Amino acid sequence: MDAQEQYYTQRAELLKALAHPVRLRILRELCVNQINVTTLYTRLGLPQSTISRHLLVLKNAGIVFGHRHGLEIDYSIDCDQLEPFIKLIIKDAADASSHLIEPKG
C-alpha cells in the first residue's frame, strides 16, 4: 500500500468510527468535559453497556483517550487537535441539539 492509499484508508477508518449518532453525542460531551462512563450514560440516557461499546470503538480509532483515576476511567478528547472535519461534525451536532430539526418528507 502506497502512502496516499494508506492516508485515505486511515481517513476512512476514522469516518467509520464516527458514523454513529451515539458516538457523535459522546464526542460532543467529551469535547466540553473529561468525564467517566457513569456521567456519560446519565447525561445521554443510554445503558452503560452501550456507552462502553461506543467508547471502545472511539478509543480504537484513536479519537478518545482514557485516564485512570482510582477505579474509574475518565475519557477525553483533545478538540484542538481534532481534524477540521471532525470538529465541524461535532459543532453541527451541538447546534442541532439547541433546536429541533424537522425531517424532510
mmCIF file with all atom_site columns, N, CA and C in Angstrom, residues 15-56:
data_model
loop_
_atom_site.group_PDB
_atom_site.id
_atom_site.type_symbol
_atom_site.label_atom_id
_atom_site.label_alt_id
_atom_site.label_comp_id
_atom_site.label_asym_id
_atom_site.label_entity_id
_atom_site.label_seq_id
_atom_site.pdbx_PDB_ins_code
_atom_site.Cartn_x
_atom_site.Cartn_y
_atom_site.Cartn_z
_atom_site.occupancy
_atom_site.B_iso_or_equiv
_atom_site.pdbx_formal_charge
_atom_site.auth_seq_id
_atom_site.auth_comp_id
_atom_site.auth_asym_id
_atom_site.auth_atom_id
_atom_site.pdbx_PDB_model_num
ATOM 1   N N  . LEU A 1 15 ? -13.644 7.906  9.723  1.00 0.00 ? 15 LEU A N  1
ATOM 2   C CA . LEU A 1 15 ? -15.050 8.198  9.425  1.00 0.00 ? 15 LEU A CA 1
ATOM 3   C C  . LEU A 1 15 ? -15.960 7.060  9.858  1.00 0.00 ? 15 LEU A C  1
ATOM 4   N N  . LYS A 1 16 ? -15.519 5.824  9.699  1.00 0.00 ? 16 LYS A N  1
ATOM 5   C CA . LYS A 1 16 ? -16.318 4.685  10.151 1.00 0.00 ? 16 LYS A CA 1
ATOM 6   C C  . LYS A 1 16 ? -16.557 4.762  11.653 1.00 0.00 ? 16 LYS A C  1
ATOM 7   N N  . ALA A 1 17 ? -15.530 5.152  12.393 1.00 0.00 ? 17 ALA A N  1
ATOM 8   C CA . ALA A 1 17 ? -15.659 5.258  13.848 1.00 0.00 ? 17 ALA A CA 1
ATOM 9   C C  . ALA A 1 17 ? -16.646 6.355  14.239 1.00 0.00 ? 17 ALA A C  1
ATOM 10  N N  . LEU A 1 18 ? -16.762 7.364  13.418 1.00 0.00 ? 18 LEU A N  1
ATOM 11  C CA . LEU A 1 18 ? -17.670 8.472  13.709 1.00 0.00 ? 18 LEU A CA 1
ATOM 12  C C  . LEU A 1 18 ? -19.085 8.241  13.197 1.00 0.00 ? 18 LEU A C  1
ATOM 13  N N  . ALA A 1 19 ? -19.267 7.206  12.417 1.00 0.00 ? 19 ALA A N  1
ATOM 14  C CA . ALA A 1 19 ? -20.522 7.005  11.687 1.00 0.00 ? 19 ALA A CA 1
ATOM 15  C C  . ALA A 1 19 ? -21.631 6.404  12.539 1.00 0.00 ? 19 ALA A C  1
ATOM 16  N N  . HIS A 1 20 ? -21.886 7.012  13.679 1.00 0.00 ? 20 HIS A N  1
ATOM 17  C CA . HIS A 1 20 ? -22.996 6.559  14.517 1.00 0.00 ? 20 HIS A CA 1
ATOM 18  C C  . HIS A 1 20 ? -23.446 7.732  15.379 1.00 0.00 ? 20 HIS A C  1
ATOM 19  N N  . PRO A 1 21 ? -24.751 7.955  15.486 1.00 0.00 ? 21 PRO A N  1
ATOM 20  C CA . PRO A 1 21 ? -25.244 9.104  16.257 1.00 0.00 ? 21 PRO A CA 1
ATOM 21  C C  . PRO A 1 21 ? -24.842 9.085  17.725 1.00 0.00 ? 21 PRO A C  1
ATOM 22  N N  . VAL A 1 22 ? -24.761 7.903  18.332 1.00 0.00 ? 22 VAL A N  1
ATOM 23  C CA . VAL A 1 22 ? -24.362 7.834  19.741 1.00 0.00 ? 22 VAL A CA 1
ATOM 24  C C  . VAL A 1 22 ? -22.914 8.289  19.899 1.00 0.00 ? 22 VAL A C  1
ATOM 25  N N  . ARG A 1 23 ? -22.065 7.895  18.984 1.00 0.00 ? 23 ARG A N  1
ATOM 26  C CA . ARG A 1 23 ? -20.654 8.297  19.066 1.00 0.00 ? 23 ARG A CA 1
ATOM 27  C C  . ARG A 1 23 ? -20.505 9.801  18.897 1.00 0.00 ? 23 ARG A C  1
ATOM 28  N N  . LEU A 1 24 ? -21.300 10.394 18.033 1.00 0.00 ? 24 LEU A N  1
ATOM 29  C CA . LEU A 1 24 ? -21.250 11.848 17.878 1.00 0.00 ? 24 LEU A CA 1
ATOM 30  C C  . LEU A 1 24 ? -21.722 12.544 19.154 1.00 0.00 ? 24 LEU A C  1
ATOM 31  N N  . ARG A 1 25 ? -22.728 11.997 19.799 1.00 0.00 ? 25 ARG A N  1
ATOM 32  C CA . ARG A 1 25 ? -23.198 12.570 21.069 1.00 0.00 ? 25 ARG A CA 1
ATOM 33  C C  . ARG A 1 25 ? -22.127 12.439 22.150 1.00 0.00 ? 25 ARG A C  1
ATOM 34  N N  . ILE A 1 26 ? -21.444 11.300 22.185 1.00 0.00 ? 26 ILE A N  1
ATOM 35  C CA . ILE A 1 26 ? -20.348 11.105 23.143 1.00 0.00 ? 26 ILE A CA 1
ATOM 36  C C  . ILE A 1 26 ? -19.251 12.125 22.893 1.00 0.00 ? 26 ILE A C  1
ATOM 37  N N  . LEU A 1 27 ? -18.877 12.315 21.643 1.00 0.00 ? 27 LEU A N  1
ATOM 38  C CA . LEU A 1 27 ? -17.826 13.277 21.320 1.00 0.00 ? 27 LEU A CA 1
ATOM 39  C C  . LEU A 1 27 ? -18.210 14.690 21.728 1.00 0.00 ? 27 LEU A C  1
ATOM 40  N N  . ARG A 1 28 ? -19.468 15.038 21.527 1.00 0.00 ? 28 ARG A N  1
ATOM 41  C CA . ARG A 1 28 ? -19.914 16.369 21.933 1.00 0.00 ? 28 ARG A CA 1
ATOM 42  C C  . ARG A 1 28 ? -19.732 16.558 23.434 1.00 0.00 ? 28 ARG A C  1
ATOM 43  N N  . GLU A 1 29 ? -20.106 15.552 24.210 1.00 0.00 ? 29 GLU A N  1
ATOM 44  C CA . GLU A 1 29 ? -19.941 15.635 25.670 1.00 0.00 ? 29 GLU A CA 1
ATOM 45  C C  . GLU A 1 29 ? -18.466 15.710 26.059 1.00 0.00 ? 29 GLU A C  1
ATOM 46  N N  . LEU A 1 30 ? -17.634 14.905 25.404 1.00 0.00 ? 30 LEU A N  1
ATOM 47  C CA . LEU A 1 30 ? -16.220 14.857 25.756 1.00 0.00 ? 30 LEU A CA 1
ATOM 48  C C  . LEU A 1 30 ? -15.458 16.099 25.291 1.00 0.00 ? 30 LEU A C  1
ATOM 49  N N  . CYS A 1 31 ? -15.983 16.778 24.311 1.00 0.00 ? 31 CYS A N  1
ATOM 50  C CA . CYS A 1 31 ? -15.324 17.994 23.845 1.00 0.00 ? 31 CYS A CA 1
ATOM 51  C C  . CYS A 1 31 ? -15.443 19.101 24.888 1.00 0.00 ? 31 CYS A C  1
ATOM 52  N N  . VAL A 1 32 ? -16.467 19.001 25.722 1.00 0.00 ? 32 VAL A N  1
ATOM 53  C CA . VAL A 1 32 ? -16.702 20.000 26.753 1.00 0.00 ? 32 VAL A CA 1
ATOM 54  C C  . VAL A 1 32 ? -16.033 19.592 28.067 1.00 0.00 ? 32 VAL A C  1
ATOM 55  N N  . ASN A 1 33 ? -16.102 18.320 28.417 1.00 0.00 ? 33 ASN A N  1
ATOM 56  C CA . ASN A 1 33 ? -15.620 17.837 29.710 1.00 0.00 ? 33 ASN A CA 1
ATOM 57  C C  . ASN A 1 33 ? -14.893 16.520 29.585 1.00 0.00 ? 33 ASN A C  1
ATOM 58  N N  . GLN A 1 34 ? -13.990 16.274 30.523 1.00 0.00 ? 34 GLN A N  1
ATOM 59  C CA . GLN A 1 34 ? -13.401 14.948 30.700 1.00 0.00 ? 34 GLN A CA 1
ATOM 60  C C  . GLN A 1 34 ? -14.303 14.242 31.689 1.00 0.00 ? 34 GLN A C  1
ATOM 61  N N  . ILE A 1 35 ? -14.951 13.152 31.270 1.00 0.00 ? 35 ILE A N  1
ATOM 62  C CA . ILE A 1 35 ? -15.937 12.504 32.125 1.00 0.00 ? 35 ILE A CA 1
ATOM 63  C C  . ILE A 1 35 ? -15.854 10.986 32.041 1.00 0.00 ? 35 ILE A C  1
ATOM 64  N N  . ASN A 1 36 ? -16.484 10.317 33.011 1.00 0.00 ? 36 ASN A N  1
ATOM 65  C CA . ASN A 1 36 ? -16.458 8.854  33.055 1.00 0.00 ? 36 ASN A CA 1
ATOM 66  C C  . ASN A 1 36 ? -17.734 8.272  32.445 1.00 0.00 ? 36 ASN A C  1
ATOM 67  N N  . VAL A 1 37 ? -17.773 6.946  32.366 1.00 0.00 ? 37 VAL A N  1
ATOM 68  C CA . VAL A 1 37 ? -18.902 6.256  31.736 1.00 0.00 ? 37 VAL A CA 1
ATOM 69  C C  . VAL A 1 37 ? -20.206 6.547  32.469 1.00 0.00 ? 37 VAL A C  1
ATOM 70  N N  . THR A 1 38 ? -20.165 6.573  33.801 1.00 0.00 ? 38 THR A N  1
ATOM 71  C CA . THR A 1 38 ? -21.380 6.824  34.579 1.00 0.00 ? 38 THR A CA 1
ATOM 72  C C  . THR A 1 38 ? -21.993 8.171  34.221 1.00 0.00 ? 38 THR A C  1
ATOM 73  N N  . THR A 1 39 ? -21.159 9.185  34.139 1.00 0.00 ? 39 THR A N  1
ATOM 74  C CA . THR A 1 39 ? -21.648 10.516 33.782 1.00 0.00 ? 39 THR A CA 1
ATOM 75  C C  . THR A 1 39 ? -22.194 10.518 32.359 1.00 0.00 ? 39 THR A C  1
ATOM 76  N N  . LEU A 1 40 ? -21.499 9.838  31.459 1.00 0.00 ? 40 LEU A N  1
ATOM 77  C CA . LEU A 1 40 ? -21.964 9.783  30.074 1.00 0.00 ? 40 LEU A CA 1
ATOM 78  C C  . LEU A 1 40 ? -23.319 9.110  29.956 1.00 0.00 ? 40 LEU A C  1
ATOM 79  N N  . TYR A 1 41 ? -23.497 7.949  30.580 1.00 0.00 ? 41 TYR A N  1
ATOM 80  C CA . TYR A 1 41 ? -24.786 7.274  30.403 1.00 0.00 ? 41 TYR A CA 1
ATOM 81  C C  . TYR A 1 41 ? -25.908 7.998  31.117 1.00 0.00 ? 41 TYR A C  1
ATOM 82  N N  . THR A 1 42 ? -25.581 8.723  32.178 1.00 0.00 ? 42 THR A N  1
ATOM 83  C CA . THR A 1 42 ? -26.608 9.529  32.844 1.00 0.00 ? 42 THR A CA 1
ATOM 84  C C  . THR A 1 42 ? -27.031 10.696 31.958 1.00 0.00 ? 42 THR A C  1
ATOM 85  N N  . ARG A 1 43 ? -26.060 11.384 31.383 1.00 0.00 ? 43 ARG A N  1
ATOM 86  C CA . ARG A 1 43 ? -26.375 12.536 30.524 1.00 0.00 ? 43 ARG A CA 1
ATOM 87  C C  . ARG A 1 43 ? -27.084 12.138 29.237 1.00 0.00 ? 43 ARG A C  1
ATOM 88  N N  . LEU A 1 44 ? -26.655 11.027 28.654 1.00 0.00 ? 44 LEU A N  1
ATOM 89  C CA . LEU A 1 44 ? -27.210 10.631 27.363 1.00 0.00 ? 44 LEU A CA 1
ATOM 90  C C  . LEU A 1 44 ? -28.447 9.751  27.490 1.00 0.00 ? 44 LEU A C  1
ATOM 91  N N  . GLY A 1 45 ? -28.714 9.249  28.685 1.00 0.00 ? 45 GLY A N  1
ATOM 92  C CA . GLY A 1 45 ? -29.888 8.422  28.896 1.00 0.00 ? 45 GLY A CA 1
ATOM 93  C C  . GLY A 1 45 ? -29.821 7.077  28.185 1.00 0.00 ? 45 GLY A C  1
ATOM 94  N N  . LEU A 1 46 ? -28.619 6.525  28.108 1.00 0.00 ? 46 LEU A N  1
ATOM 95  C CA . LEU A 1 46 ? -28.404 5.239  27.431 1.00 0.00 ? 46 LEU A CA 1
ATOM 96  C C  . LEU A 1 46 ? -27.790 4.246  28.404 1.00 0.00 ? 46 LEU A C  1
ATOM 97  N N  . PRO A 1 47 ? -27.943 2.942  28.154 1.00 0.00 ? 47 PRO A N  1
ATOM 98  C CA . PRO A 1 47 ? -27.350 1.943  29.038 1.00 0.00 ? 47 PRO A CA 1
ATOM 99  C C  . PRO A 1 47 ? -25.819 2.037  29.079 1.00 0.00 ? 47 PRO A C  1
ATOM 100 N N  . GLN A 1 48 ? -25.273 1.662  30.223 1.00 0.00 ? 48 GLN A N  1
ATOM 101 C CA . GLN A 1 48 ? -23.823 1.693  30.404 1.00 0.00 ? 48 GLN A CA 1
ATOM 102 C C  . GLN A 1 48 ? -23.108 0.841  29.362 1.00 0.00 ? 48 GLN A C  1
ATOM 103 N N  . SER A 1 49 ? -23.670 -0.311 29.036 1.00 0.00 ? 49 SER A N  1
ATOM 104 C CA . SER A 1 49 ? -23.034 -1.206 28.059 1.00 0.00 ? 49 SER A CA 1
ATOM 105 C C  . SER A 1 49 ? -22.970 -0.560 26.674 1.00 0.00 ? 49 SER A C  1
ATOM 106 N N  . THR A 1 50 ? -23.977 0.213  26.320 1.00 0.00 ? 50 THR A N  1
ATOM 107 C CA . THR A 1 50 ? -23.993 0.910  25.030 1.00 0.00 ? 50 THR A CA 1
ATOM 108 C C  . THR A 1 50 ? -22.893 1.957  24.986 1.00 0.00 ? 50 THR A C  1
ATOM 109 N N  . ILE A 1 51 ? -22.791 2.743  26.048 1.00 0.00 ? 51 ILE A N  1
ATOM 110 C CA . ILE A 1 51 ? -21.749 3.780  26.114 1.00 0.00 ? 51 ILE A CA 1
ATOM 111 C C  . ILE A 1 51 ? -20.368 3.142  26.056 1.00 0.00 ? 51 ILE A C  1
ATOM 112 N N  . SER A 1 52 ? -20.154 2.089  26.821 1.00 0.00 ? 52 SER A N  1
ATOM 113 C CA . SER A 1 52 ? -18.842 1.427  26.845 1.00 0.00 ? 52 SER A CA 1
ATOM 114 C C  . SER A 1 52 ? -18.473 0.867  25.473 1.00 0.00 ? 52 SER A C  1
ATOM 115 N N  . ARG A 1 53 ? -19.441 0.270  24.798 1.00 0.00 ? 53 ARG A N  1
ATOM 116 C CA . ARG A 1 53 ? -19.186 -0.304 23.463 1.00 0.00 ? 53 ARG A CA 1
ATOM 117 C C  . ARG A 1 53 ? -18.760 0.782  22.473 1.00 0.00 ? 53 ARG A C  1
ATOM 118 N N  . HIS A 1 54 ? -19.464 1.918  22.492 1.00 0.00 ? 54 HIS A N  1
ATOM 119 C CA . HIS A 1 54 ? -19.131 3.002  21.568 1.00 0.00 ? 54 HIS A CA 1
ATOM 120 C C  . HIS A 1 54 ? -17.821 3.693  21.951 1.00 0.00 ? 54 HIS A C  1
ATOM 121 N N  . LEU A 1 55 ? -17.537 3.793  23.245 1.00 0.00 ? 55 LEU A N  1
ATOM 122 C CA . LEU A 1 55 ? -16.245 4.351  23.672 1.00 0.00 ? 55 LEU A CA 1
ATOM 123 C C  . LEU A 1 55 ? -15.095 3.480  23.174 1.00 0.00 ? 55 LEU A C  1
ATOM 124 N N  . LEU A 1 56 ? -15.279 2.179  23.189 1.00 0.00 ? 56 LEU A N  1
ATOM 125 C CA . LEU A 1 56 ? -14.233 1.271  22.711 1.00 0.00 ? 56 LEU A CA 1
ATOM 126 C C  . LEU A 1 56 ? -13.932 1.507  21.230 1.00 0.00 ? 56 LEU A C  1
#
